[in-house]
Tab-separated table of C-alpha atoms in Angstrom:
chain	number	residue	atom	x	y	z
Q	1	UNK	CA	0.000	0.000	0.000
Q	2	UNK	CA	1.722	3.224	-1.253
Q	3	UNK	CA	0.516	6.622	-1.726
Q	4	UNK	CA	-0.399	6.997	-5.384
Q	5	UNK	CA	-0.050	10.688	-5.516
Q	6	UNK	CA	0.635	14.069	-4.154
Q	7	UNK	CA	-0.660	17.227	-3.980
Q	8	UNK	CA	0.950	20.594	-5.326
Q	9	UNK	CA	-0.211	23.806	-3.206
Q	10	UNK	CA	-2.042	24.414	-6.563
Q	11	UNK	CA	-4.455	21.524	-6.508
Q	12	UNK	CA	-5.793	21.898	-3.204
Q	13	UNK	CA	-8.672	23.806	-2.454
Q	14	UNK	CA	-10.480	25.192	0.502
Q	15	UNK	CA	-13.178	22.391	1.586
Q	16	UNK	CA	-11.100	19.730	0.030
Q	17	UNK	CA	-11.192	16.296	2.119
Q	18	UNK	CA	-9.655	12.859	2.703
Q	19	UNK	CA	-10.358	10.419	4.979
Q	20	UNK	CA	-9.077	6.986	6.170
Q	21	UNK	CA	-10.587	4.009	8.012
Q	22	UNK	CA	-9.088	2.070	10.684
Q	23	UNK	CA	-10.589	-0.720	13.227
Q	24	UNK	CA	-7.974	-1.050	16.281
Q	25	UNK	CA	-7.044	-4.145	17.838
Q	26	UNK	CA	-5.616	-5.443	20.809
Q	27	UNK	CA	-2.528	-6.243	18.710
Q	28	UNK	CA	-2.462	-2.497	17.393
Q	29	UNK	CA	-2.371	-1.283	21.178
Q	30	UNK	CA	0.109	-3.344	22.088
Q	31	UNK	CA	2.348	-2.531	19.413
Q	32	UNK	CA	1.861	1.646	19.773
Q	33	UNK	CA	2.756	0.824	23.412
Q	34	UNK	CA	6.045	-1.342	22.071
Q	35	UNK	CA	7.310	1.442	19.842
Q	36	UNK	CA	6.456	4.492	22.259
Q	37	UNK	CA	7.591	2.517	25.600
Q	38	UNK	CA	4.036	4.179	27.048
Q	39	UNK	CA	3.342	1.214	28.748
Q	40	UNK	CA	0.388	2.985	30.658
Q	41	UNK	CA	-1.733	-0.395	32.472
Q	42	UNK	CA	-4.648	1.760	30.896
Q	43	UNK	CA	-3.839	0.830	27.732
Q	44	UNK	CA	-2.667	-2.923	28.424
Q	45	UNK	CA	-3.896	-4.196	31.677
Q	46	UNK	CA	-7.587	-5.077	31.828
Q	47	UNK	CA	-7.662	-5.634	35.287
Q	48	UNK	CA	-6.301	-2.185	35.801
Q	49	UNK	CA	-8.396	-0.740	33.395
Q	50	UNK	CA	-11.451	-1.967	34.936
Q	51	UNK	CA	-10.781	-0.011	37.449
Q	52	UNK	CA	-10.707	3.472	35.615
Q	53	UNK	CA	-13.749	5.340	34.801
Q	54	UNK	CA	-13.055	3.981	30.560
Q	55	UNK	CA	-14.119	0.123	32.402
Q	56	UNK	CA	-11.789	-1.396	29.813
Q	57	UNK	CA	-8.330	-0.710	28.038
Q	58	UNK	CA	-8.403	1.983	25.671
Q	59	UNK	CA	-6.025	3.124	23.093
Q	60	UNK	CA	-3.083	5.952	22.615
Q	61	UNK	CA	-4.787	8.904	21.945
Q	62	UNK	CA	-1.255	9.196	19.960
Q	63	UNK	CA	-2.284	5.973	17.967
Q	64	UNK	CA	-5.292	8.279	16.691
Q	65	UNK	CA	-3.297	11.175	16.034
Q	66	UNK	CA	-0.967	9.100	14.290
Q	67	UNK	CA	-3.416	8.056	11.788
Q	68	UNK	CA	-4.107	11.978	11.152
Q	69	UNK	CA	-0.041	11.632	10.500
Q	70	UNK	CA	-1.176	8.605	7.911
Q	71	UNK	CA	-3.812	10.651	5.807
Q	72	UNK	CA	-1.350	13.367	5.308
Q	73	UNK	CA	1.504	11.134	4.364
Q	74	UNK	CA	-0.464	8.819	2.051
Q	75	UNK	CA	-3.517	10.446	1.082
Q	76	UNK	CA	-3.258	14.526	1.291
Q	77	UNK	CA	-1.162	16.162	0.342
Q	78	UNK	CA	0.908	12.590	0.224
Q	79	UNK	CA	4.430	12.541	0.117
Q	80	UNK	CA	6.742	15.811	0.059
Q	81	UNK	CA	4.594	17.873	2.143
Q	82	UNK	CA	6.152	18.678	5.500
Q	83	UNK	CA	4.502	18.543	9.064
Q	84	UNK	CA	5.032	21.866	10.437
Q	85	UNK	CA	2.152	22.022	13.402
Q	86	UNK	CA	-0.540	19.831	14.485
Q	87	UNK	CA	-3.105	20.749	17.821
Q	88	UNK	CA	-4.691	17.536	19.408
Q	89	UNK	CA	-7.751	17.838	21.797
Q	90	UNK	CA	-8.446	14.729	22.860
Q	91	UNK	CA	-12.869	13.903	23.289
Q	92	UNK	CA	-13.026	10.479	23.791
Q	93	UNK	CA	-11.799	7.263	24.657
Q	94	UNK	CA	-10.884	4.387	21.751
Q	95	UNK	CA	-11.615	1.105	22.551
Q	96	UNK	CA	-10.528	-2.524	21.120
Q	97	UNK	CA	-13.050	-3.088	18.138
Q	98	UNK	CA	-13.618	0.369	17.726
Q	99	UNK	CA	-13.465	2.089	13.796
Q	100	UNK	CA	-11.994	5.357	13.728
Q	101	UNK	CA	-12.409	7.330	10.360
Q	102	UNK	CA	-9.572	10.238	10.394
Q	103	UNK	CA	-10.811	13.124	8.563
Q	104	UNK	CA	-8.914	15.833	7.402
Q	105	UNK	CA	-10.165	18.900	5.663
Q	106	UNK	CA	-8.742	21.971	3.672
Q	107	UNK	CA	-9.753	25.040	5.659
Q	108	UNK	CA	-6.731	27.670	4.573
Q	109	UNK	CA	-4.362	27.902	2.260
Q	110	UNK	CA	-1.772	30.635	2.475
Q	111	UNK	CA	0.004	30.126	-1.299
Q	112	UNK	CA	2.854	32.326	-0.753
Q	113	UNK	CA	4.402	30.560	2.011
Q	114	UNK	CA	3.317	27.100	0.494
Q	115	UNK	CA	1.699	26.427	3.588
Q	116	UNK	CA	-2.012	24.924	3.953
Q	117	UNK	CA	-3.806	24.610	6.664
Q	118	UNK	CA	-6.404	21.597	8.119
Q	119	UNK	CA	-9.285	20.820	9.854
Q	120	UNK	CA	-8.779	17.067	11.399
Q	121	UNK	CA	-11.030	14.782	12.984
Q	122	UNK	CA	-11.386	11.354	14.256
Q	123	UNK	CA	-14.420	9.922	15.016
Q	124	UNK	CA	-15.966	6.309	16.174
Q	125	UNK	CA	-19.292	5.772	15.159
Q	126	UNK	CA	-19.724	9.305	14.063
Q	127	UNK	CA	-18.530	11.030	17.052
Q	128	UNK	CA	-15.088	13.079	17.530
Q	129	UNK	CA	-12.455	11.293	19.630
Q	130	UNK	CA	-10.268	13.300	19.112
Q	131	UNK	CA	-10.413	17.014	16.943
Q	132	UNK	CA	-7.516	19.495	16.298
Q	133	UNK	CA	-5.910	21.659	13.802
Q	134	UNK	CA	-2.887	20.971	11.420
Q	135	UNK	CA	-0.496	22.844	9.178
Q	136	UNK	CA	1.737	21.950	6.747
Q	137	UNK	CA	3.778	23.172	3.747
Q	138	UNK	CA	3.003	21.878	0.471
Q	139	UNK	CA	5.543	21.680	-2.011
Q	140	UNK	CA	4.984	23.844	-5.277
Q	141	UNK	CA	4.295	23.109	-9.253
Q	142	UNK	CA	6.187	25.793	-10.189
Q	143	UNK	CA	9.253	24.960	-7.913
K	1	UNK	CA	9.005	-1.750	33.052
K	2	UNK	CA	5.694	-1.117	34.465
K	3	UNK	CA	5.624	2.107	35.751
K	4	UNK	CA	6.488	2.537	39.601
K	5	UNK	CA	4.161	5.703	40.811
K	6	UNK	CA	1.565	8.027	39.829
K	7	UNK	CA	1.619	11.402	40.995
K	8	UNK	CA	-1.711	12.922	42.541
K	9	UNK	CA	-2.459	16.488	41.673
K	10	UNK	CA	-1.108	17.984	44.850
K	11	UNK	CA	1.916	16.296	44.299
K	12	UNK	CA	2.825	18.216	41.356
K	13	UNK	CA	4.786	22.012	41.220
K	14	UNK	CA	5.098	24.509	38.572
K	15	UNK	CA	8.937	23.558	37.742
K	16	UNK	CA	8.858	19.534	37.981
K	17	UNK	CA	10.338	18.034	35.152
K	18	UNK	CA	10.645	14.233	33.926
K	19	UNK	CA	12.258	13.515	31.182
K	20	UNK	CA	13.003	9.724	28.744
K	21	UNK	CA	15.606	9.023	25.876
K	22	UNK	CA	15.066	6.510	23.206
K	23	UNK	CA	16.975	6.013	20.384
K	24	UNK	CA	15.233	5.594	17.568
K	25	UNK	CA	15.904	2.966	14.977
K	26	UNK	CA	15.266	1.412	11.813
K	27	UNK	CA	13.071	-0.893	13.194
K	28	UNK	CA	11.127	1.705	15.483
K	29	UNK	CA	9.947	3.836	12.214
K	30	UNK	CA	8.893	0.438	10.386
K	31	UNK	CA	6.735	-0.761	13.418
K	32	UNK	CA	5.595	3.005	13.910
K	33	UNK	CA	4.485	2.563	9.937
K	34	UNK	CA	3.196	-0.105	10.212
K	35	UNK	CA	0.650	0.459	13.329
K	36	UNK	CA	-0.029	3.990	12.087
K	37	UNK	CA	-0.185	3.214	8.115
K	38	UNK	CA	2.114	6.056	7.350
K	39	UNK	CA	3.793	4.439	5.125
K	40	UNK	CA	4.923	7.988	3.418
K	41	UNK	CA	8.308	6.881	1.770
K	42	UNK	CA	10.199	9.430	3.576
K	43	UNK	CA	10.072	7.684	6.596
K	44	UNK	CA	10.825	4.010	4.984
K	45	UNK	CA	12.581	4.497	1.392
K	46	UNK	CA	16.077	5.607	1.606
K	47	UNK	CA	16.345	6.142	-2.327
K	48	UNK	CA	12.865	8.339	-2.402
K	49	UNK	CA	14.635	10.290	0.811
K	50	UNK	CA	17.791	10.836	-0.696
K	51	UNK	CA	15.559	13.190	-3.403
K	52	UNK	CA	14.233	15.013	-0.231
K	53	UNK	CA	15.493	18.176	1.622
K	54	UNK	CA	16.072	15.504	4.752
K	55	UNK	CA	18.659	13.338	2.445
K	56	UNK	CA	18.189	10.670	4.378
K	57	UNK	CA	14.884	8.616	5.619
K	58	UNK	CA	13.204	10.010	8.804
K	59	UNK	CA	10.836	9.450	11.728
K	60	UNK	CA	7.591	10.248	12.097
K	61	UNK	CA	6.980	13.469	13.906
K	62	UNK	CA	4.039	11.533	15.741
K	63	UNK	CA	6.985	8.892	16.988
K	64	UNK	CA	8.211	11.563	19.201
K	65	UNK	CA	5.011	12.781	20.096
K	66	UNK	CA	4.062	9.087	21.397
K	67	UNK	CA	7.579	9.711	23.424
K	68	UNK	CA	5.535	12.842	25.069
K	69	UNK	CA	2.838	10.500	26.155
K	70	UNK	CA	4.959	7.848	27.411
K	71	UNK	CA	6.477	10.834	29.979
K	72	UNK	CA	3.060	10.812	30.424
K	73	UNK	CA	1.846	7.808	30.993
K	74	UNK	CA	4.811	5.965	32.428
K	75	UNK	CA	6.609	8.926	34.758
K	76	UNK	CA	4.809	11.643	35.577
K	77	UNK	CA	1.740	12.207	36.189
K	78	UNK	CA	1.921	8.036	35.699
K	79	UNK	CA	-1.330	6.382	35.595
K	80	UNK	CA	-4.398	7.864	36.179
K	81	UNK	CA	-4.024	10.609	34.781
K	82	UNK	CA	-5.886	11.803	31.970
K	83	UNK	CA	-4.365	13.558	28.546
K	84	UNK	CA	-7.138	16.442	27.371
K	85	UNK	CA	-4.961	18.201	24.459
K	86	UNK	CA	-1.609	18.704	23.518
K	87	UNK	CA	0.297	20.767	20.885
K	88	UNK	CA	2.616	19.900	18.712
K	89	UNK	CA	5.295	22.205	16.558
K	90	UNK	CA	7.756	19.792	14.344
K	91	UNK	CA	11.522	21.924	14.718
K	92	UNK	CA	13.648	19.753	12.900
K	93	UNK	CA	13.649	15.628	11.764
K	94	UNK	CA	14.986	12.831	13.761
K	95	UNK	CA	16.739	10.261	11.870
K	96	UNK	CA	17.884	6.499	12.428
K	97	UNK	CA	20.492	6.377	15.423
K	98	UNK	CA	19.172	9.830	16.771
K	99	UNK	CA	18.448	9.479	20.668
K	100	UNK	CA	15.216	11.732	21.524
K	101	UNK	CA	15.327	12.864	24.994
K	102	UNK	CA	11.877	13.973	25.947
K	103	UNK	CA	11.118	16.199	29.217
K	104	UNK	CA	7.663	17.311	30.026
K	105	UNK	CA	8.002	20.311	32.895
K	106	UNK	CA	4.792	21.087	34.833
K	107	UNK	CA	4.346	24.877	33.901
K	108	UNK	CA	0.663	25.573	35.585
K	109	UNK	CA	-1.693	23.799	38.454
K	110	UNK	CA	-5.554	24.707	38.226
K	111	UNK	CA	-5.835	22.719	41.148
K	112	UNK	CA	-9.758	23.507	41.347
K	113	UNK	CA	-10.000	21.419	37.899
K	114	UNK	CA	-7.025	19.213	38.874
K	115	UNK	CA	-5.415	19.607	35.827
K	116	UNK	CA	-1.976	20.823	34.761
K	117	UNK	CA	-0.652	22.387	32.060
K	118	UNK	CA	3.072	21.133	30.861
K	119	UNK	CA	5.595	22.465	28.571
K	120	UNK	CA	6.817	19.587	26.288
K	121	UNK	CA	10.045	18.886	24.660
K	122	UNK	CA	11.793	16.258	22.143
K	123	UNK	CA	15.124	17.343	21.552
K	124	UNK	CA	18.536	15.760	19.875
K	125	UNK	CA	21.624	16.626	20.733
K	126	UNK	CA	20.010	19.562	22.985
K	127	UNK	CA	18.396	20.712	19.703
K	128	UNK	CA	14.791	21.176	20.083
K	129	UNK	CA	13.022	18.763	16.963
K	130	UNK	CA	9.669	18.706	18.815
K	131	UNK	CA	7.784	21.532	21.255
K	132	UNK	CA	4.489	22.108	22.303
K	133	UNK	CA	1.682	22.316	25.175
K	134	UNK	CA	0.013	19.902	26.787
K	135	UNK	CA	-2.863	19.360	29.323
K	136	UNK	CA	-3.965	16.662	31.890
K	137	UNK	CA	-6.626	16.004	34.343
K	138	UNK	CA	-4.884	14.660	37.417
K	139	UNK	CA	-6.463	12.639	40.117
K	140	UNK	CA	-6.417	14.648	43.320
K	141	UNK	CA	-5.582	12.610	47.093
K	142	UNK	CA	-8.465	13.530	48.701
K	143	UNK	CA	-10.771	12.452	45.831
């Protein structure tokens, strides 16, 4: 699965969208927690987690942010845009089983810098787990 | 290595720090690829990076950002406490054989909404490559 194209500054438009799908599993948790060392019981112990007010383990709210980090990289703009900023506010909790669809959405584009900026949500069943704001620079046709 | 405390709300001080080091390898960016699906070839083609500004293939600016929550989650506050929003400005990349070293410094208590604010920090060789803002609820003792 590799991205299949990019986007100059020039083809994207205010409004503009893409969005990806992704149903987390245990092993998914487990592996976020592996390769970030944030070995939080919360995320990997049920026991513990039964005793928190999310009843049950629940993902990274990184591992959702990360997928924001996916749509950009793969989808829009795709490769040889650059992550300058991204705000994360975090809603809700993820949990095993659950399908997050990571939204991201054109809501500036400031064409003399190169720089656009997004709109990005992620949502389980319709509602936002976790919302923020994202900007990046784009690279140019002309350049 | 399960973490060994949690820290309650009045335990914490404008001015505490905690701070991890990882270096991050080859292996680290596929697995962060892989359970993220950014598979942008920046991060995991070393002929498509050589074309790039960076030269050379690089990390995922959401890798060191999952280093922020494992501060977090593992150190301080520990578990329990809950991440609301964080911010996120990408300085500079991290490449294969970089060590991160991550500090998160307490910066504000709103002790009457038991959260608090921290100033966050991913830096190589003392050079910043990741800042921002975060904010946690933290369980209070007498609750």
């Amino acid at each position: 699965m590799s991205p299949t194209k990019s986007y100059c500054i020039e083809d994207l438009a205010v409004g503009m969208e893409s969005s990806l799908s992704k149903t987390v599993s245990d092993a998914d948790i487990v592996a976020f927690a592996e390769v970030s060392g944030d070995r939080n019981p919360v995320h990997l112990d049920a026991d513990y987690a039964a005793t928190t007010m999310f009843k049950e383990r629940i993902a990274h709210g990184m591992l959702s942010a990360a997928y924001i980090s996916a749509v950009f990289g793969m989808q829009m703009p795709g490769p040889g845009a650059i992550y300058m900023s991204q705000t994360l506010a975090f809603k809700a909790p993820v949990k095993i089983g659950d399908t997050v669809v990571t939204t991201v959405k054109v809501t500036e584009i400031i064409a003399e810098k190169k720089r656009a900026k997004f709109e990005c949500v992620c949502a389980v069943n319709g509602k936002p787990v976790l919302t923020g704001e994202a900007m990046l620079m784009v690279p140019s046709r002309a350049a």
